[in-house]
Amino acid sequence: MTTVLAQSQSDIDEIGSLLNKKLPAYRKAYSDRTSWLMSCIAELSYLRFNPLFPDDSQRDYFLKAIKKLTGQNSKSALTKLIDLVGYDHEKETADLAANLTLLSLELVETFDSKDTQAVIVANSDFAVLAFRGTEASSIRDIRADARAIAVACPSGGNIHSGFNNAYHEVALNIQNRLDRDDLKDLPLYITGHSLGGALATVAAKKMTHPLGGIAACYTFGSPRVSDEHWITDIKAPIYRLVNAADCVTMLPPGDEIITVVGWHSGFPIKVNQLEPSRSTRLAVICMPVICAT
C-alpha cells in the first residue's frame, strides 16, 4: 500500500485524534477539522483509480494508429513508453481504499467519464463526494479550465461552460448512486481541489440530496465558476480555501459576464495551527460567497 496521508506513527495518532471529534451537522459554521478531512479526501481523489485506456481495444486501436504513422519500430518504442508511464489502476484503487481506512471511511464508488473523475466515500455518519482536480497530463482537464465562456444556466445566471460540461459528464451516475438507500439518509459533504473545486461548487447547486441534505461544500484552490446571479439560491454553505499566491483562483479572467466582484456577504477566517512545512497560508471565504471572486 502507498500511504498518502501518514508518513509516521505520530501522523496516524494525530489523524485518530481528529477523527474522534464529530463533524458539524447541516449548514454549520466553518470547521478547521472538517476542512482538514475534506482536504485529505480531495488529495486521495488524485489516486489514479481510472485506467489509462478504458479497455484493451482502445489501447490496441491507439497503437495501430501510431503504427500507420510511424512504422513498427516506433510502435515498439511507444509501447515501452506506455508501459513505463502507465500505472496499475487496480493497485491505485486498492491504495485509495486502504488510505481511506485511516480516516475511518470506506470507498463507495468511483466515477470516470471523459477525464472527469470523482469518488464517493462514506461511513455510518456521513458521505463525501470528491471531484478530482486538474491533471497536468490531461488535455481535457486543461481545456475545461481554459474554456472561459459563460453560458446561461436554466436555473438562472451564467456559468463557466467548461466546468458545467465536465460536471455533467458524471452527474447522472453520481446522482443515481446518492439516491440509493445506503446513502440517501446521510449528510453529504462535497469537496475538490482546483478543477475539482469548481466541479464541487457546481454540484453543491445542482445535486439533490433531500433526505440526508448537503451539509457543506469545501473547495481548495478553486477557480471562478459563475456570476453572482447563479449562486444566489445555493442553500449549502460553501467554504472556499485559497492560497493568496495561487493564480488559478483568479481564473478565468473576468469579462462582462463573469467579473471580479470581490467577496460578497462573506468574511475571512484564518486557518490556525497549520505546520509551515506541510501547508501554505489559506484564506477562507464563508457562504454566501460569490464563486466568481
C-alpha positions as semicolon CSV with decimal commas, in nm:
position;residue;x (nm);y (nm);z (nm)
1;M;0,000;0,000;0,000
2;T;0,119;0,351;-0,079
3;T;0,041;0,567;0,225
4;V;-0,060;0,913;0,112
5;L;-0,191;1,061;0,435
6;A;0,051;0,936;0,700
7;Q;0,428;0,906;0,696
8;S;0,481;0,808;1,059
9;Q;0,304;0,668;1,363
10;S;0,265;1,021;1,501
11;D;0,076;1,115;1,184
12;I;-0,155;0,818;1,236
13;D;-0,208;0,914;1,601
14;E;-0,289;1,273;1,503
15;I;-0,540;1,153;1,244
16;G;-0,705;0,934;1,506
17;S;-0,729;1,225;1,749
18;L;-0,901;1,444;1,491
19;L;-1,139;1,170;1,386
20;N;-1,255;1,118;1,745
21;K;-1,431;1,455;1,721
22;K;-1,766;1,474;1,544
23;L;-1,807;1,682;1,231
24;P;-2,057;1,968;1,243
25;A;-2,404;1,885;1,111
26;Y;-2,600;2,067;0,845
27;R;-2,516;2,424;0,745
28;K;-2,291;2,495;1,040
29;A;-2,008;2,746;1,058
30;Y;-1,670;2,673;0,906
31;S;-1,477;2,397;1,083
32;D;-1,099;2,351;1,074
33;R;-1,149;1,982;1,144
34;T;-1,393;1,936;0,859
35;S;-1,166;2,135;0,630
36;W;-0,874;1,908;0,715
37;L;-1,078;1,595;0,645
38;M;-1,211;1,732;0,316
39;S;-0,857;1,824;0,206
40;C;-0,743;1,467;0,277
41;I;-1,023;1,322;0,067
42;A;-0,964;1,575;-0,211
43;E;-0,599;1,468;-0,216
44;L;-0,688;1,099;-0,228
45;S;-0,914;1,158;-0,529
46;Y;-0,595;1,209;-0,732
47;L;-0,504;0,842;-0,694
48;R;-0,549;0,704;-1,045
49;F;-0,832;0,456;-1,000
50;N;-0,932;0,508;-1,364
51;P;-0,746;0,301;-1,627
52;L;-0,514;0,478;-1,871
53;F;-0,721;0,324;-2,152
54;P;-1,086;0,234;-2,081
55;D;-1,031;-0,110;-2,237
56;D;-0,773;-0,311;-2,432
57;S;-0,946;-0,241;-2,762
58;Q;-0,880;0,131;-2,729
59;R;-0,517;0,066;-2,641
60;D;-0,480;-0,159;-2,947
61;Y;-0,654;0,096;-3,169
62;F;-0,416;0,365;-3,045
63;L;-0,110;0,152;-3,117
64;K;-0,238;0,056;-3,464
65;A;-0,291;0,421;-3,548
66;I;0,062;0,502;-3,434
67;K;0,199;0,213;-3,640
68;K;0,043;0,356;-3,956
69;L;0,202;0,692;-3,889
70;T;0,546;0,590;-3,769
71;G;0,617;0,227;-3,852
72;Q;0,674;-0,084;-3,644
73;N;0,996;0,031;-3,475
74;S;0,834;0,345;-3,340
75;K;0,532;0,143;-3,231
76;S;0,757;-0,083;-3,025
77;A;0,922;0,216;-2,860
78;L;0,585;0,375;-2,789
79;T;0,455;0,052;-2,636
80;K;0,751;0,055;-2,398
81;L;0,683;0,419;-2,318
82;I;0,317;0,348;-2,240
83;D;0,422;0,064;-2,012
84;L;0,674;0,294;-1,843
85;V;0,442;0,588;-1,776
86;G;0,133;0,375;-1,726
87;Y;0,001;0,260;-1,393
88;D;-0,194;-0,022;-1,238
89;H;-0,536;0,131;-1,173
90;E;-0,641;-0,168;-0,964
91;K;-0,347;-0,111;-0,730
92;E;-0,426;0,261;-0,718
93;T;-0,786;0,177;-0,624
94;A;-0,663;-0,056;-0,351
95;D;-0,433;0,220;-0,222
96;L;-0,727;0,459;-0,220
97;A;-0,938;0,220;-0,015
98;A;-0,650;0,149;0,224
99;N;-0,577;0,518;0,283
100;L;-0,945;0,582;0,348
101;T;-0,936;0,335;0,636
102;L;-0,700;0,576;0,814
103;L;-0,988;0,824;0,803
104;S;-1,246;0,566;0,918
105;L;-1,407;0,584;0,575
106;E;-1,490;0,331;0,306
107;L;-1,476;0,366;-0,071
108;V;-1,831;0,350;-0,205
109;E;-1,782;0,410;-0,577
110;T;-1,557;0,577;-0,833
111;F;-1,668;0,768;-1,142
112;D;-1,476;0,827;-1,465
113;S;-1,603;0,977;-1,789
114;K;-1,403;1,172;-2,047
115;D;-1,142;1,280;-1,793
116;T;-1,390;1,384;-1,526
117;Q;-1,331;1,174;-1,215
118;A;-1,499;1,165;-0,876
119;V;-1,530;0,937;-0,575
120;I;-1,792;0,881;-0,310
121;V;-1,670;0,770;0,032
122;A;-1,874;0,720;0,347
123;N;-1,909;0,585;0,698
124;S;-2,216;0,542;0,915
125;D;-2,235;0,915;0,992
126;F;-2,185;1,097;0,662
127;A;-2,088;1,066;0,295
128;V;-1,838;1,269;0,093
129;L;-1,836;1,336;-0,281
130;A;-1,491;1,443;-0,402
131;F;-1,402;1,559;-0,753
132;R;-1,051;1,515;-0,889
133;G;-0,874;1,835;-0,993
134;T;-0,669;1,932;-1,294
135;E;-0,409;1,679;-1,404
136;A;-0,118;1,830;-1,596
137;S;-0,113;1,528;-1,828
138;S;-0,481;1,563;-1,921
139;I;-0,553;1,779;-2,223
140;R;-0,926;1,765;-2,147
141;D;-0,870;1,892;-1,792
142;I;-0,661;2,183;-1,915
143;R;-0,917;2,258;-2,184
144;A;-1,200;2,255;-1,928
145;D;-1,007;2,502;-1,714
146;A;-0,931;2,730;-2,007
147;R;-1,274;2,730;-2,172
148;A;-1,372;3,061;-2,012
149;I;-1,703;3,105;-2,192
150;A;-2,001;3,194;-1,976
151;V;-2,327;3,028;-2,075
152;A;-2,679;3,079;-1,946
153;C;-2,793;2,827;-1,686
154;P;-3,160;2,712;-1,684
155;S;-3,180;2,789;-1,311
156;G;-3,064;3,146;-1,371
157;G;-2,736;3,329;-1,405
158;N;-2,430;3,239;-1,609
159;I;-2,181;2,957;-1,554
160;H;-1,836;2,869;-1,690
161;S;-1,910;2,633;-1,980
162;G;-1,601;2,414;-1,934
163;F;-1,682;2,338;-1,571
164;N;-2,050;2,288;-1,647
165;N;-1,977;2,039;-1,926
166;A;-1,720;1,849;-1,718
167;Y;-1,966;1,821;-1,428
168;H;-2,242;1,679;-1,647
169;E;-2,011;1,402;-1,771
170;V;-2,058;1,224;-1,438
171;A;-2,356;1,399;-1,277
172;L;-2,626;1,145;-1,363
173;N;-2,429;0,844;-1,242
174;I;-2,336;1,024;-0,921
175;Q;-2,695;1,131;-0,855
176;N;-2,821;0,777;-0,911
177;R;-2,567;0,643;-0,661
178;L;-2,651;0,906;-0,399
179;D;-3,020;0,819;-0,426
180;R;-2,967;0,460;-0,312
181;D;-3,083;0,355;0,032
182;D;-2,736;0,323;0,185
183;L;-2,652;0,691;0,121
184;K;-2,973;0,890;0,086
185;D;-3,022;0,942;0,461
186;L;-2,663;1,051;0,528
187;P;-2,545;1,414;0,535
188;L;-2,343;1,479;0,220
189;Y;-2,022;1,682;0,206
190;I;-1,880;1,786;-0,131
191;T;-1,516;1,875;-0,194
192;G;-1,246;1,911;-0,456
193;H;-0,918;2,084;-0,540
194;S;-0,854;2,315;-0,839
195;L;-1,080;2,198;-1,124
196;G;-1,231;1,959;-0,870
197;G;-1,323;2,256;-0,651
198;A;-1,507;2,417;-0,940
199;L;-1,697;2,094;-1,007
200;A;-1,777;2,063;-0,637
201;T;-1,927;2,413;-0,644
202;V;-2,144;2,320;-0,941
203;A;-2,251;2,002;-0,762
204;A;-2,341;2,197;-0,447
205;K;-2,605;2,376;-0,651
206;K;-2,722;2,104;-0,888
207;M;-2,704;1,783;-0,685
208;T;-3,017;1,689;-0,491
209;H;-2,987;1,504;-0,163
210;P;-3,311;1,591;0,017
211;L;-3,318;1,332;0,295
212;G;-2,959;1,347;0,408
213;G;-2,909;1,703;0,286
214;I;-2,590;1,872;0,165
215;A;-2,406;1,955;0,485
216;A;-2,139;2,177;0,328
217;C;-1,904;2,219;0,033
218;Y;-1,531;2,274;0,093
219;T;-1,316;2,372;-0,205
220;F;-0,940;2,421;-0,228
221;G;-0,778;2,647;-0,487
222;S;-1,095;2,663;-0,694
223;P;-1,113;2,895;-0,994
224;R;-1,415;3,115;-1,057
225;V;-1,731;2,931;-1,153
226;S;-2,013;3,174;-1,221
227;D;-2,166;3,517;-1,186
228;E;-2,350;3,642;-0,877
229;H;-2,695;3,552;-1,005
230;W;-2,605;3,186;-1,048
231;I;-2,509;3,132;-0,685
232;T;-2,785;3,325;-0,511
233;D;-3,007;3,021;-0,450
234;I;-2,739;2,780;-0,327
235;K;-2,852;2,673;0,019
236;A;-2,550;2,464;0,118
237;P;-2,264;2,659;0,279
238;I;-1,959;2,683;0,053
239;Y;-1,618;2,734;0,212
240;R;-1,357;2,833;-0,045
241;L;-0,996;2,798;0,067
242;V;-0,731;2,961;-0,148
243;N;-0,360;3,027;-0,139
244;A;-0,321;3,401;-0,191
245;A;-0,034;3,336;-0,434
246;D;-0,228;3,086;-0,646
247;C;-0,312;3,231;-0,987
248;V;-0,564;2,953;-1,059
249;T;-0,808;3,105;-0,810
250;M;-0,817;3,420;-1,023
251;L;-0,912;3,229;-1,340
252;P;-1,086;3,253;-1,574
253;P;-1,013;3,621;-1,636
254;G;-1,305;3,850;-1,567
255;D;-1,517;3,975;-1,855
256;E;-1,851;4,149;-1,890
257;I;-2,032;3,840;-1,760
258;I;-1,801;3,683;-1,503
259;T;-1,634;3,973;-1,328
260;V;-1,402;4,028;-1,037
261;V;-1,666;4,135;-0,786
262;G;-1,483;4,070;-0,461
263;W;-1,617;3,880;-0,160
264;H;-1,995;3,903;-0,136
265;S;-2,152;3,868;0,208
266;G;-1,853;3,665;0,317
267;F;-1,589;3,711;0,583
268;P;-1,233;3,582;0,612
269;I;-1,136;3,320;0,867
270;K;-0,776;3,228;0,940
271;V;-0,688;2,862;0,942
272;N;-0,486;2,809;1,258
273;Q;-0,216;2,566;1,364
274;L;-0,102;2,454;1,020
275;E;0,254;2,330;1,008
276;P;0,454;2,564;0,778
277;S;0,637;2,270;0,623
278;R;0,315;2,096;0,527
279;S;0,083;2,378;0,432
280;T;0,057;2,729;0,295
281;R;-0,135;3,030;0,417
282;L;-0,501;2,990;0,342
283;A;-0,781;3,240;0,320
284;V;-1,127;3,105;0,387
285;I;-1,436;3,264;0,244
286;C;-1,767;3,168;0,402
287;M;-2,108;3,123;0,247
288;P;-2,279;3,304;0,098
289;V;-1,989;3,367;-0,135
290;I;-1,971;3,471;-0,497
291;C;-1,792;3,194;-0,678
292;A;-1,666;3,445;-0,934
293;T;-1,424;3,603;-0,690
